[in-house]
mmCIF file of C-alpha atoms and ligand atoms in Angstrom:
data_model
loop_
_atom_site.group_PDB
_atom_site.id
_atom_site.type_symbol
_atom_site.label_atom_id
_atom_site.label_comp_id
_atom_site.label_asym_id
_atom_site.label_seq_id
_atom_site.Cartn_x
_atom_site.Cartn_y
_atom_site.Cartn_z
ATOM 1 C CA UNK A 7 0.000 0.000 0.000
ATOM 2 C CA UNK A 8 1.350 3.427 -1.213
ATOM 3 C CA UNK A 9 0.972 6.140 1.420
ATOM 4 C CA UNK A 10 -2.286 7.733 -0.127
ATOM 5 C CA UNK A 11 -4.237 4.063 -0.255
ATOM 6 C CA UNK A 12 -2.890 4.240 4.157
ATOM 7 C CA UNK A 13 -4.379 7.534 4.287
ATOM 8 C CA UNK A 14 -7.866 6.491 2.375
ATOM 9 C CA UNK A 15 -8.272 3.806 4.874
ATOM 10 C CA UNK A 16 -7.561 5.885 7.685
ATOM 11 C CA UNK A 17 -10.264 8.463 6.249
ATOM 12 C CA UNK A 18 -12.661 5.220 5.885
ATOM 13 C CA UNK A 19 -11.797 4.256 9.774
ATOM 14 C CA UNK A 20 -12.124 7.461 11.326
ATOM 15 C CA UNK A 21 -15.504 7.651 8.935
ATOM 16 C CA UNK A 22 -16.748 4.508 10.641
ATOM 17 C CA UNK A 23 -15.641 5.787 14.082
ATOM 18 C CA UNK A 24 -17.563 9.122 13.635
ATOM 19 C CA UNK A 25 -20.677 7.215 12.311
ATOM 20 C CA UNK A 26 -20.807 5.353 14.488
ATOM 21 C CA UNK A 27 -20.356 7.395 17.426
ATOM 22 C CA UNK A 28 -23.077 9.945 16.231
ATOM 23 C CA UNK A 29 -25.382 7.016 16.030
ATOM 24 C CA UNK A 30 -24.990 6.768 19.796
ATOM 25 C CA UNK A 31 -25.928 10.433 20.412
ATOM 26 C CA UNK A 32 -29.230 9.987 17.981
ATOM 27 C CA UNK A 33 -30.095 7.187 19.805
ATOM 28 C CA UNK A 34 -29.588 9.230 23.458
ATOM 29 C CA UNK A 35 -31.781 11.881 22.172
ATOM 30 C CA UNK A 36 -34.337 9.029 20.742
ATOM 31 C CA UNK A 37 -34.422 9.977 17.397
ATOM 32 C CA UNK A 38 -33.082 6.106 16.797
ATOM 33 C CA UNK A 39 -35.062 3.745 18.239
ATOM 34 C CA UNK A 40 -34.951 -0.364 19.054
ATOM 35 C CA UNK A 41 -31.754 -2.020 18.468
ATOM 36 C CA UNK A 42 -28.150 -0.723 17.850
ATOM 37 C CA UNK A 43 -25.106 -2.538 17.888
ATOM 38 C CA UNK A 44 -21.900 -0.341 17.476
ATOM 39 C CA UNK A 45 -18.791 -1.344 15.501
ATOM 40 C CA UNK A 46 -15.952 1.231 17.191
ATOM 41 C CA UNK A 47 -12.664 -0.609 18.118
ATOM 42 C CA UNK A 48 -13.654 -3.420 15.053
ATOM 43 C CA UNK A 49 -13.221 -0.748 12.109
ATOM 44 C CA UNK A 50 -9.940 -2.364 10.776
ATOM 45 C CA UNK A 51 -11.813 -5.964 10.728
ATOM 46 C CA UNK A 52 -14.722 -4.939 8.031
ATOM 47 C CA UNK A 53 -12.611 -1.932 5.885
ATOM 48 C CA UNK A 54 -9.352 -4.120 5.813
ATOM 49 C CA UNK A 55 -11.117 -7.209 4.034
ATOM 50 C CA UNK A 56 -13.626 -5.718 1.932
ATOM 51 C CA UNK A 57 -10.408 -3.572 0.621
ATOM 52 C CA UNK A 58 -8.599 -6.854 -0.530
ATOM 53 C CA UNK A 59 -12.426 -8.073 -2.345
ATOM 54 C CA UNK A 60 -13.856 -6.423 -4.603
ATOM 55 C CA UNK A 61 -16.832 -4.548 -2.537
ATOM 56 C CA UNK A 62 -20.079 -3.857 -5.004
ATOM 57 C CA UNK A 63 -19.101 -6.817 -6.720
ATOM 58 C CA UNK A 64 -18.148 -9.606 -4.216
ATOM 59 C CA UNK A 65 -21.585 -10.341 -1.829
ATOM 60 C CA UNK A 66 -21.417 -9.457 1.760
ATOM 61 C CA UNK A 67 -23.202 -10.673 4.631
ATOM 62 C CA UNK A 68 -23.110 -10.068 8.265
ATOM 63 C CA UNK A 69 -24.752 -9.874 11.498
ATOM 64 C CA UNK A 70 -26.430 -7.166 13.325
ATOM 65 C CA UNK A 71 -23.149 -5.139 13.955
ATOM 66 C CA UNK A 72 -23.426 -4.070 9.763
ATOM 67 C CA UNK A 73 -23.731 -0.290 9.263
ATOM 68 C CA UNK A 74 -20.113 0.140 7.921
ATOM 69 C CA UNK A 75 -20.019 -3.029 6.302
ATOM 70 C CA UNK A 76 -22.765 -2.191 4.503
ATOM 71 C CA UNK A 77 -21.432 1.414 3.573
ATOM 72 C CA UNK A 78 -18.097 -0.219 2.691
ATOM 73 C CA UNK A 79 -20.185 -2.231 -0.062
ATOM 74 C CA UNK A 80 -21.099 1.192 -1.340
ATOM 75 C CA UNK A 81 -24.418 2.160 0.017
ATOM 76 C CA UNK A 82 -25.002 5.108 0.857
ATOM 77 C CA UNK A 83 -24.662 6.614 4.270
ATOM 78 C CA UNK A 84 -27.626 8.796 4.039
ATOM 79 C CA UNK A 85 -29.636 6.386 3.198
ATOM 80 C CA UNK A 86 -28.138 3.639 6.543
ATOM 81 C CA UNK A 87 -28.778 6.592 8.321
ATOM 82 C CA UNK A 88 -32.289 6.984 7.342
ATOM 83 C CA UNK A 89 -32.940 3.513 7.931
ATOM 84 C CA UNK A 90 -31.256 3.725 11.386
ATOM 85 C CA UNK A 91 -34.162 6.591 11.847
ATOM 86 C CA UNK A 92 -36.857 4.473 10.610
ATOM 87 C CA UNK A 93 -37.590 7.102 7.449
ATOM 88 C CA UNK A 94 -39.196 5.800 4.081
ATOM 89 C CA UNK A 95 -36.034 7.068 2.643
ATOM 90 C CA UNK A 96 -33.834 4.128 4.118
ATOM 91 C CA UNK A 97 -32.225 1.261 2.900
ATOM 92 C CA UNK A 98 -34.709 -0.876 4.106
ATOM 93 C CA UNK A 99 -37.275 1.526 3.046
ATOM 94 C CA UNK A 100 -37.577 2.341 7.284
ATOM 95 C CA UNK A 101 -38.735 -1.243 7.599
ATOM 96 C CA UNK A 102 -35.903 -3.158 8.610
ATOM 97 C CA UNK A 103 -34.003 -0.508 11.172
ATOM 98 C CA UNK A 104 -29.963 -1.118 12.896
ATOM 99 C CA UNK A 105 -30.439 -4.620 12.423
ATOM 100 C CA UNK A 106 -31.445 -5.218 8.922
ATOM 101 C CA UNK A 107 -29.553 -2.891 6.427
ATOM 102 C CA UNK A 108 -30.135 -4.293 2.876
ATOM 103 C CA UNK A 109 -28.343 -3.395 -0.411
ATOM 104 C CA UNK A 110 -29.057 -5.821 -2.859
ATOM 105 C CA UNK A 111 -27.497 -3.407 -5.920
ATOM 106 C CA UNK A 112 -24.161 -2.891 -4.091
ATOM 107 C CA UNK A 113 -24.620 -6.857 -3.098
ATOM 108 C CA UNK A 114 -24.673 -6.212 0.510
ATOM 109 C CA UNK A 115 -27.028 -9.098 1.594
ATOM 110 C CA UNK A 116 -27.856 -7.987 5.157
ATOM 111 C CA UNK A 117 -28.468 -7.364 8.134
ATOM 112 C CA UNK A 118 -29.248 -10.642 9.821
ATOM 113 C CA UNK A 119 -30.338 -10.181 14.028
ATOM 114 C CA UNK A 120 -30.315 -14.485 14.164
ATOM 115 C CA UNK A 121 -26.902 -14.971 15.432
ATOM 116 C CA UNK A 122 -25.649 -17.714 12.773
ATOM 117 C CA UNK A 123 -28.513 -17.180 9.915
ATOM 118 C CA UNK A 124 -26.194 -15.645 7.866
ATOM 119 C CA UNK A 125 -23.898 -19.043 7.527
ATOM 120 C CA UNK A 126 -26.695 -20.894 5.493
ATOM 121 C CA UNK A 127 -27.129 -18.013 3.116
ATOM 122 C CA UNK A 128 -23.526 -17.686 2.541
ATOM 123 C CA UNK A 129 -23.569 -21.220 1.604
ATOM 124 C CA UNK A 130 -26.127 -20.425 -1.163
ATOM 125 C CA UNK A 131 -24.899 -17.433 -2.350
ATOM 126 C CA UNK A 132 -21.837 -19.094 -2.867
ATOM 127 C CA UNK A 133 -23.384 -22.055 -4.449
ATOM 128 C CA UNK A 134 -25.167 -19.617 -6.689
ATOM 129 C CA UNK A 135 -22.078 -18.016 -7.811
ATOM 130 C CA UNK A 136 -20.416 -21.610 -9.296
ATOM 131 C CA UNK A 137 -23.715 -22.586 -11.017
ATOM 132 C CA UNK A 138 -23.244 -19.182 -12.561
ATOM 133 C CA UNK A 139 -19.741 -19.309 -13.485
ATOM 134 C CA UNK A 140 -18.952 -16.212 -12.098
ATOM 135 C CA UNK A 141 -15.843 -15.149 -10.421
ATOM 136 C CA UNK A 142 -17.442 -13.445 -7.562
ATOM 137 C CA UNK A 143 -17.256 -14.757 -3.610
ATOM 138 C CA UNK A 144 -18.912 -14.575 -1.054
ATOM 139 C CA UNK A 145 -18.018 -13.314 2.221
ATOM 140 C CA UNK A 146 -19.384 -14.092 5.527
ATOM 141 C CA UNK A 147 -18.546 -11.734 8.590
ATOM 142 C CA UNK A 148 -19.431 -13.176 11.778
ATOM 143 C CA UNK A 149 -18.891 -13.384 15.228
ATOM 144 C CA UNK A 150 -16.754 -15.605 17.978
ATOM 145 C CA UNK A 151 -20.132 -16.261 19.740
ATOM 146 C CA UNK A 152 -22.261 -17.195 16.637
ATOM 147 C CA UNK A 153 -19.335 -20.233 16.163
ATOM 148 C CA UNK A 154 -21.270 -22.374 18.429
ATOM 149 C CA UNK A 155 -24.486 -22.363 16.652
ATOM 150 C CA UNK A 156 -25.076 -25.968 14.460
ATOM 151 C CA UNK A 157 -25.526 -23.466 11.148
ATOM 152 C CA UNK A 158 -21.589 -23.093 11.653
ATOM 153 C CA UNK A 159 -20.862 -26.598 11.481
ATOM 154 C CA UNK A 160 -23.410 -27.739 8.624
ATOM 155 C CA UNK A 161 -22.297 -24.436 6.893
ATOM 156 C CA UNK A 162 -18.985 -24.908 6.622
ATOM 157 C CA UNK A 163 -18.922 -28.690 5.782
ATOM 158 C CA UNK A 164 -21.167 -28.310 2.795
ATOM 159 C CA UNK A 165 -18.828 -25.412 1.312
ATOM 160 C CA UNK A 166 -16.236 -27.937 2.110
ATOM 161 C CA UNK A 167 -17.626 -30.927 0.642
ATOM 162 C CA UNK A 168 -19.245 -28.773 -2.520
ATOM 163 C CA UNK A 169 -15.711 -26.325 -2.700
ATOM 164 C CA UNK A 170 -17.750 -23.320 -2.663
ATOM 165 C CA UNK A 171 -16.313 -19.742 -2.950
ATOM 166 C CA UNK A 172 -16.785 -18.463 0.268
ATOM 167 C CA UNK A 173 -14.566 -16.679 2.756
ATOM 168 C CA UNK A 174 -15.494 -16.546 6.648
ATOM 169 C CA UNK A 175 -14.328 -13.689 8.664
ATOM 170 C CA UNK A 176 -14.860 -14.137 12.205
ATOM 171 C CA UNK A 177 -14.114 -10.928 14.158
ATOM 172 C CA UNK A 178 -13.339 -12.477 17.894
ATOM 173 C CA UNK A 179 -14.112 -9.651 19.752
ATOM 174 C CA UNK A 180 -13.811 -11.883 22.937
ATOM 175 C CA UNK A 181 -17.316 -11.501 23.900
ATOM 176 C CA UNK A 182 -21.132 -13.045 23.131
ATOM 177 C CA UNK A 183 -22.986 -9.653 24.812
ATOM 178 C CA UNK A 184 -21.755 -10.301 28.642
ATOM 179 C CA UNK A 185 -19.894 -14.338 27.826
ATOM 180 C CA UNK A 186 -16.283 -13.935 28.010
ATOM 181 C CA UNK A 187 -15.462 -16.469 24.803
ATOM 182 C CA UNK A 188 -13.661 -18.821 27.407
ATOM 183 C CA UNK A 189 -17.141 -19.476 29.324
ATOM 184 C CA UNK A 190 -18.951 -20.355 26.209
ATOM 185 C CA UNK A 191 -16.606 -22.173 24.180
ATOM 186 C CA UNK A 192 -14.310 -25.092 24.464
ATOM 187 C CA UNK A 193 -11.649 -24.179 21.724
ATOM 188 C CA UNK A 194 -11.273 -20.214 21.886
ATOM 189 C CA UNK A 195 -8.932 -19.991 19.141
ATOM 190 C CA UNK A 196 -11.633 -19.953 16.481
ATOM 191 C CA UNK A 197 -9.762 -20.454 13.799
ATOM 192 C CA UNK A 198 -8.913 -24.092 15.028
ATOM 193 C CA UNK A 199 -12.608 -25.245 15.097
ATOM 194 C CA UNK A 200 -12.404 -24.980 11.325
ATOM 195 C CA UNK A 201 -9.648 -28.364 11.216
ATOM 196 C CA UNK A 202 -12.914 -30.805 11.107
ATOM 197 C CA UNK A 203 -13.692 -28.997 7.814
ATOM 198 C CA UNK A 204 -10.641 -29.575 5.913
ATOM 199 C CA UNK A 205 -10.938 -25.921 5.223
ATOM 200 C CA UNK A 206 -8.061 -23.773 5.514
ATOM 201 C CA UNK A 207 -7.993 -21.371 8.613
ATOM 202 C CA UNK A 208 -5.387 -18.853 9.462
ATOM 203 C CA UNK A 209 -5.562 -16.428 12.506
ATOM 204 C CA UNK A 210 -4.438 -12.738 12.643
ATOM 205 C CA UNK A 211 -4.171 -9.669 14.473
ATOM 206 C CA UNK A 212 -7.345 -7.225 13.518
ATOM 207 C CA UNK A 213 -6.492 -3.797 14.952
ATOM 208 C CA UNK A 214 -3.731 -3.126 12.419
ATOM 209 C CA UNK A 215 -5.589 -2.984 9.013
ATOM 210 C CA UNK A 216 -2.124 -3.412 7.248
ATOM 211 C CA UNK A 217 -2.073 -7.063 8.699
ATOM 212 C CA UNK A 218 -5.535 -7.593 8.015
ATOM 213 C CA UNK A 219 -5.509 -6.528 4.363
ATOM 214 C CA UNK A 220 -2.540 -8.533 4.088
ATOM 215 C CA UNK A 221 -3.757 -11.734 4.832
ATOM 216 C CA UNK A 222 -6.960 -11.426 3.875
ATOM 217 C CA UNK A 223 -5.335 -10.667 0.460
ATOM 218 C CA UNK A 224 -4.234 -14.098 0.864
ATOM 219 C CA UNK A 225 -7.993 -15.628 1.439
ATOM 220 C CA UNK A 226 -9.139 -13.840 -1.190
ATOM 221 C CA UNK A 227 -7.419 -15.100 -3.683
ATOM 222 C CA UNK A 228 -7.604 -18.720 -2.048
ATOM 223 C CA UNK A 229 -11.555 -18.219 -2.757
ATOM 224 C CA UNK A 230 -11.909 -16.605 -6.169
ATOM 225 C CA UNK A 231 -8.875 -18.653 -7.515
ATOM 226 C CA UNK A 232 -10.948 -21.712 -7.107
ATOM 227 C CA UNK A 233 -9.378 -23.522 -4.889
ATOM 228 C CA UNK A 234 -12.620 -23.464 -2.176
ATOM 229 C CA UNK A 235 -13.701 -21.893 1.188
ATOM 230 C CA UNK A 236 -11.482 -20.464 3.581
ATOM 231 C CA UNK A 237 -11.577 -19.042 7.154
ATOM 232 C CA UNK A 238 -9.784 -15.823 8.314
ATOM 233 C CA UNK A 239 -10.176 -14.942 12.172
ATOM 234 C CA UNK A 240 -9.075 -11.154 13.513
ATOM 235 C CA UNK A 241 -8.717 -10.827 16.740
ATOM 236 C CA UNK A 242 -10.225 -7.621 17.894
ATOM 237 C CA UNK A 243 -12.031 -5.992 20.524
ATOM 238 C CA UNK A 244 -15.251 -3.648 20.611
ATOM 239 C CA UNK A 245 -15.502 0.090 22.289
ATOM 240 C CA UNK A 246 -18.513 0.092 23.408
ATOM 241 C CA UNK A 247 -20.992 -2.151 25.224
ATOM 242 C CA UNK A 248 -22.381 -4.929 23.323
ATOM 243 C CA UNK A 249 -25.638 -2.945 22.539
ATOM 244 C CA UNK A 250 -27.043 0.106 24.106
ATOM 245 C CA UNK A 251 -29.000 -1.659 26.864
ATOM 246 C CA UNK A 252 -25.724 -2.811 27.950
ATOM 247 C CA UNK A 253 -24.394 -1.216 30.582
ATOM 248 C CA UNK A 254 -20.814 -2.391 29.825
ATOM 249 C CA UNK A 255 -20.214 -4.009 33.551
ATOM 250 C CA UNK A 256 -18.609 -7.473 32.950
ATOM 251 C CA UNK A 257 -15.094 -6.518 31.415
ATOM 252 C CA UNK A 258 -12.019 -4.843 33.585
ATOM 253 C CA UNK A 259 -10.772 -1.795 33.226
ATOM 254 C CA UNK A 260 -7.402 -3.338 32.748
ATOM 255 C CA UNK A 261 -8.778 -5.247 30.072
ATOM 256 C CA UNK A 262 -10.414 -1.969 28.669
ATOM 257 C CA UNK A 263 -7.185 -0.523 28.710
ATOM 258 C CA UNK A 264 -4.893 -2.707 27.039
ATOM 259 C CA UNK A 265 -7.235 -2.694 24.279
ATOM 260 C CA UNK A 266 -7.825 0.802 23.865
ATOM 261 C CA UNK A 267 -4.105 0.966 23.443
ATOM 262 C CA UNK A 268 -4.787 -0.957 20.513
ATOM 263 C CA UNK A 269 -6.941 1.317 18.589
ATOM 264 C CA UNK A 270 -6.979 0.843 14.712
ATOM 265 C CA UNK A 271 -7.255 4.076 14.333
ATOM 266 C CA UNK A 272 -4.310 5.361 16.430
ATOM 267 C CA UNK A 273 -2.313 2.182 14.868
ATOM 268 C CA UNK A 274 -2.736 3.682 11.347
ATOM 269 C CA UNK A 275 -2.391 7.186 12.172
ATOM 270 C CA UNK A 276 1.038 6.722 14.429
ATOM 271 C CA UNK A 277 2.782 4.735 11.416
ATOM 272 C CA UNK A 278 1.703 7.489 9.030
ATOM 273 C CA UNK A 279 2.938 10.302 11.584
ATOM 274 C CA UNK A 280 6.256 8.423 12.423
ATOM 275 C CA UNK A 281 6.996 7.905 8.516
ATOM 276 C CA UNK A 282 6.398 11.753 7.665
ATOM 277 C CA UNK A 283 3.410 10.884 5.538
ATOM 278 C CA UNK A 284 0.927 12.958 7.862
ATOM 279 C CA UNK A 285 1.024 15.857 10.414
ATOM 280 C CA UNK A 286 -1.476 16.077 13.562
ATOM 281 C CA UNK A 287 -2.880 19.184 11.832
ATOM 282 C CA UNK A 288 -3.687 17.331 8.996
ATOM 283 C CA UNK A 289 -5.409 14.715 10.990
ATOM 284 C CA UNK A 290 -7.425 17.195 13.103
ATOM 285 C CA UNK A 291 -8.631 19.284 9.870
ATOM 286 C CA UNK A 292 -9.531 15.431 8.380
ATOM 287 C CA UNK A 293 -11.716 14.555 11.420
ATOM 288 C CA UNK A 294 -13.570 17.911 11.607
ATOM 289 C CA UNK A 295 -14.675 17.604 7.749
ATOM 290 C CA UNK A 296 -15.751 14.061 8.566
ATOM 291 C CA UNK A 297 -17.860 15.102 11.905
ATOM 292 C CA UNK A 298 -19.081 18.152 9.601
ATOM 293 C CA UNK A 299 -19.707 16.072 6.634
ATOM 294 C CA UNK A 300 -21.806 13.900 9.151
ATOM 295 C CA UNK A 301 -23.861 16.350 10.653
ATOM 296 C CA UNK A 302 -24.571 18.744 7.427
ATOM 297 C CA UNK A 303 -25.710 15.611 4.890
ATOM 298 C CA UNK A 304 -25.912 12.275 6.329
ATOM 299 C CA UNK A 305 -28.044 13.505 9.933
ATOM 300 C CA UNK A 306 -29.782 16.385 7.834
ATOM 301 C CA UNK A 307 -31.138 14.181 5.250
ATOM 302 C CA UNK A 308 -32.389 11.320 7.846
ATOM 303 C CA UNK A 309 -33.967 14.362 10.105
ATOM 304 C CA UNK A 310 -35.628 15.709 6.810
ATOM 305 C CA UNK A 311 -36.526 12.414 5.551
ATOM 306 C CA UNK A 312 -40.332 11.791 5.511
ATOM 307 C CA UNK A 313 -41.592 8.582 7.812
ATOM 308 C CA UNK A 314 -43.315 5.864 6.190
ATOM 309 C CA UNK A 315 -47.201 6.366 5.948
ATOM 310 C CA UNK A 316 -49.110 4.544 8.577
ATOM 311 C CA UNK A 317 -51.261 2.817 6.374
ATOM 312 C CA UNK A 318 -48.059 1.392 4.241
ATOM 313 C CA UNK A 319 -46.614 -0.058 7.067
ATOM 314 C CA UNK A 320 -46.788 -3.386 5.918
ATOM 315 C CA UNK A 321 -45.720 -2.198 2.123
ATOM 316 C CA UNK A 322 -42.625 -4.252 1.430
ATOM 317 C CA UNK A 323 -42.540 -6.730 4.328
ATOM 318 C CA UNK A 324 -41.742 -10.155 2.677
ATOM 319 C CA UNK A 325 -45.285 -11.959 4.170
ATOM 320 C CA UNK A 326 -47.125 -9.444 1.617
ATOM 321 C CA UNK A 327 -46.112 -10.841 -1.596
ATOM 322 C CA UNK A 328 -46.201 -14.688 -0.247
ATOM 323 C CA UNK A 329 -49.124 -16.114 -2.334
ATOM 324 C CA UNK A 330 -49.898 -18.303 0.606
ATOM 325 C CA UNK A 331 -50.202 -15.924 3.038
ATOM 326 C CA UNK A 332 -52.232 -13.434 0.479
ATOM 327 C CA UNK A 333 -54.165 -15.896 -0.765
ATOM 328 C CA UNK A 334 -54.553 -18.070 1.713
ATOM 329 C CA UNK A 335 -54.449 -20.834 -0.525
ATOM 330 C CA UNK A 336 -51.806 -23.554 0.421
HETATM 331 C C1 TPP B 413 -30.346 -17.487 17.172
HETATM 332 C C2 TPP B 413 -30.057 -16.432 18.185
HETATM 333 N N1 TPP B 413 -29.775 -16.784 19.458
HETATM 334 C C3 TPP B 413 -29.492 -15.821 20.370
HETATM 335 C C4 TPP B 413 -29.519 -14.495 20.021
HETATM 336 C C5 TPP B 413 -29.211 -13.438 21.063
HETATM 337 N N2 TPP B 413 -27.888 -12.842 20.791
HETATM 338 C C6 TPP B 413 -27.795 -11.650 20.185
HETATM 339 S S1 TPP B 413 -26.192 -11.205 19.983
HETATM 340 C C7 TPP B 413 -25.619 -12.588 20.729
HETATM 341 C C8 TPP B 413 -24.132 -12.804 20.907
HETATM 342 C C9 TPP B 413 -23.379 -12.879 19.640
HETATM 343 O O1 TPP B 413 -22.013 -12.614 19.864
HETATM 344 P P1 TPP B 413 -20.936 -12.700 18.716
HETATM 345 O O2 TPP B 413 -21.328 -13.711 17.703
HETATM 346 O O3 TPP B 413 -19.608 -12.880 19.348
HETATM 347 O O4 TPP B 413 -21.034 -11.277 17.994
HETATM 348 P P2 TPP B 413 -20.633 -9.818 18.552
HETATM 349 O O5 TPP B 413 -21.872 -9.220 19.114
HETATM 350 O O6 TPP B 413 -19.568 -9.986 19.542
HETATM 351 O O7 TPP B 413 -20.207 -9.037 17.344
HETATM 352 C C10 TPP B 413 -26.670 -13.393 21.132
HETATM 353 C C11 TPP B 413 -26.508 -14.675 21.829
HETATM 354 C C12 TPP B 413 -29.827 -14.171 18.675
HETATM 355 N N3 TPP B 413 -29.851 -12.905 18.249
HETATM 356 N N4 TPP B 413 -30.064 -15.146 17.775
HETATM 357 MG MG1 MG B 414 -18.208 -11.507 19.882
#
């Protein structure tokens, strides 16, 4: 990576950060309302793969932690935000909210709140891809906890035994909401599970995006040069509570602190400093365009955005165009 690709990604994570993090304030003032699952401390997982795929092109699903995945796909953060504000303007047309981005023309499949549902569908998409002859993959985010569900295991041996184009990323953030990984699982080390699969796994360090583009340079190619599914664990660590009805109580400070140290975002930024490639000035007038940039388009449009009509609640819910259900007929 040349020194204006570092400084892109370090745009993109303190982006995410920002997004995040104003998310948080709309949802203290209420203007966001069930569900929200922040991504800050994780932003090098999500923005340091999808930069070694080929994002818009490549599908994408995740879990319920997906605004910046999504947005890394290329939809547009006006329109997560509107969704995030339950508007007709957003992605999900208001419908879906936090948990259930959609972008089906920048092939960002969701947005999935069942902790392992998206394995299954990754399988299929996937499977999809070889009938078609495409060279696309698919990638899977997911999370240490979602590992134990029985949708990893039958997942991962039919993309095995049917050498599907798939790539896992599991970001082990070291927690399933309050479950340190150690109380819940028998083999932390995620990327060990995968052995029974005869599926290549590799483990690596996801607070330094340089690392994690790096090797998952190396599972990408793996995947789209036919050779079959592989698994790439990161190692990271989340900011904030697991959701914002969590008040944050089971992890130590000490713990809190060694991680923190570990920011992606200070990671990135110190190398650039330290090589001459940025100055703290720079960095500061960078961050104020972003929080500006926030504020004036992305927060203005949700605000401004009209809500969905009462009556068309139920417009574009999946039930409505089942024949069986609107039919009754079966
Ligand atoms: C099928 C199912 N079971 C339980 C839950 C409740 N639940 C929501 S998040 C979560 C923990 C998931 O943790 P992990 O996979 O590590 O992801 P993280 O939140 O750390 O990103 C659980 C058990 C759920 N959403 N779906
Ligand atoms: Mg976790």
């Amino acid at each position: 990576m040349n020194s204006a690709d570092k400084k892109r990604l370090l745009r993109e994570m303190v982006f995410a950060r920002r997004f995040e993090e104003r998310c948080y304030e709309a949802y203290m003032e209420r203007k966001i309302g069930g569900f929200l699952h922040l991504y800050p401390g994780q932003e090098a997982c999500c923005l340091g793969v999808m930069e070694a795929a080929r994002p818009g092109k490549d599908y994408v699903i995740t879990g319920y932690r997906d605004h910046i995945h999504a947005i890394k796909c290329g939809a547009d953060p006006k329109e997560v935000m509107a969704e995030l504000y339950a508007k007709e303007t957003g992605s999900s047309k208001g419908r879906g909210g936090s948990m259930h981005i959609f972008d089906v023309k920048h092939r960002f499949m969701g947005g999935y709140a069942l902790v392992g549902g998206p394995f299954p569908l990754a399988v299929g998409m996937a499977k999809g891809i070889k009938l078609k002859g495409g060279d696309e993959i698919a990638i899977c985010f997911l999370g240490d906890a979602a590992n134990n569900q029985g949708t990893f295991h039958e997942s991962l041996n039919m993309a095995a035994v049917w050498k599907l184009p798939v790539l896992y990323v599991c970001e082990n953030n070291l927690y399933g909401i309050g479950t340190r990984i150690d109380r819940s699982t028998a083999v932390t080390e995620q990327y060990r599970r995968v052995c029974g699969y005869d599926i290549p796994a590799t483990q690596c360090d996801g607070q330094d995006i340089e690392i994690v583009l790096r090797e998952a340079k190396k599972a990408v190619d793996h995947v789209r040069s036919g050779k079959g599914p592989y698994f790439l664990e990161l190692l990271t660590y989340r900011f904030r509570g697991h959701s914002m009805s969590d008040s944050n109580k089971y992890r130590s400070k000490e713990e809190e602190e060694v991680w923190g140290k570990r920011d992606p975002i200070f990671i990135l930024k110190s190398r650039l400093i330290a090589a001459g490639d940025l100055k703290e000035d720079d960095y500061k007038k960078m961050d104020k365009e972003i929080i500006e940039h926030i504020e004036k388009d992305i927060i203005k449009f949700a605000e401004e955005s009209p809500e969905p009509k009462v009556e068309e609640l139920t417009k574009y819910v999946l039930a409505e165009n089942d024949p069986y259900v609107r039919g009754g007929a079966r």
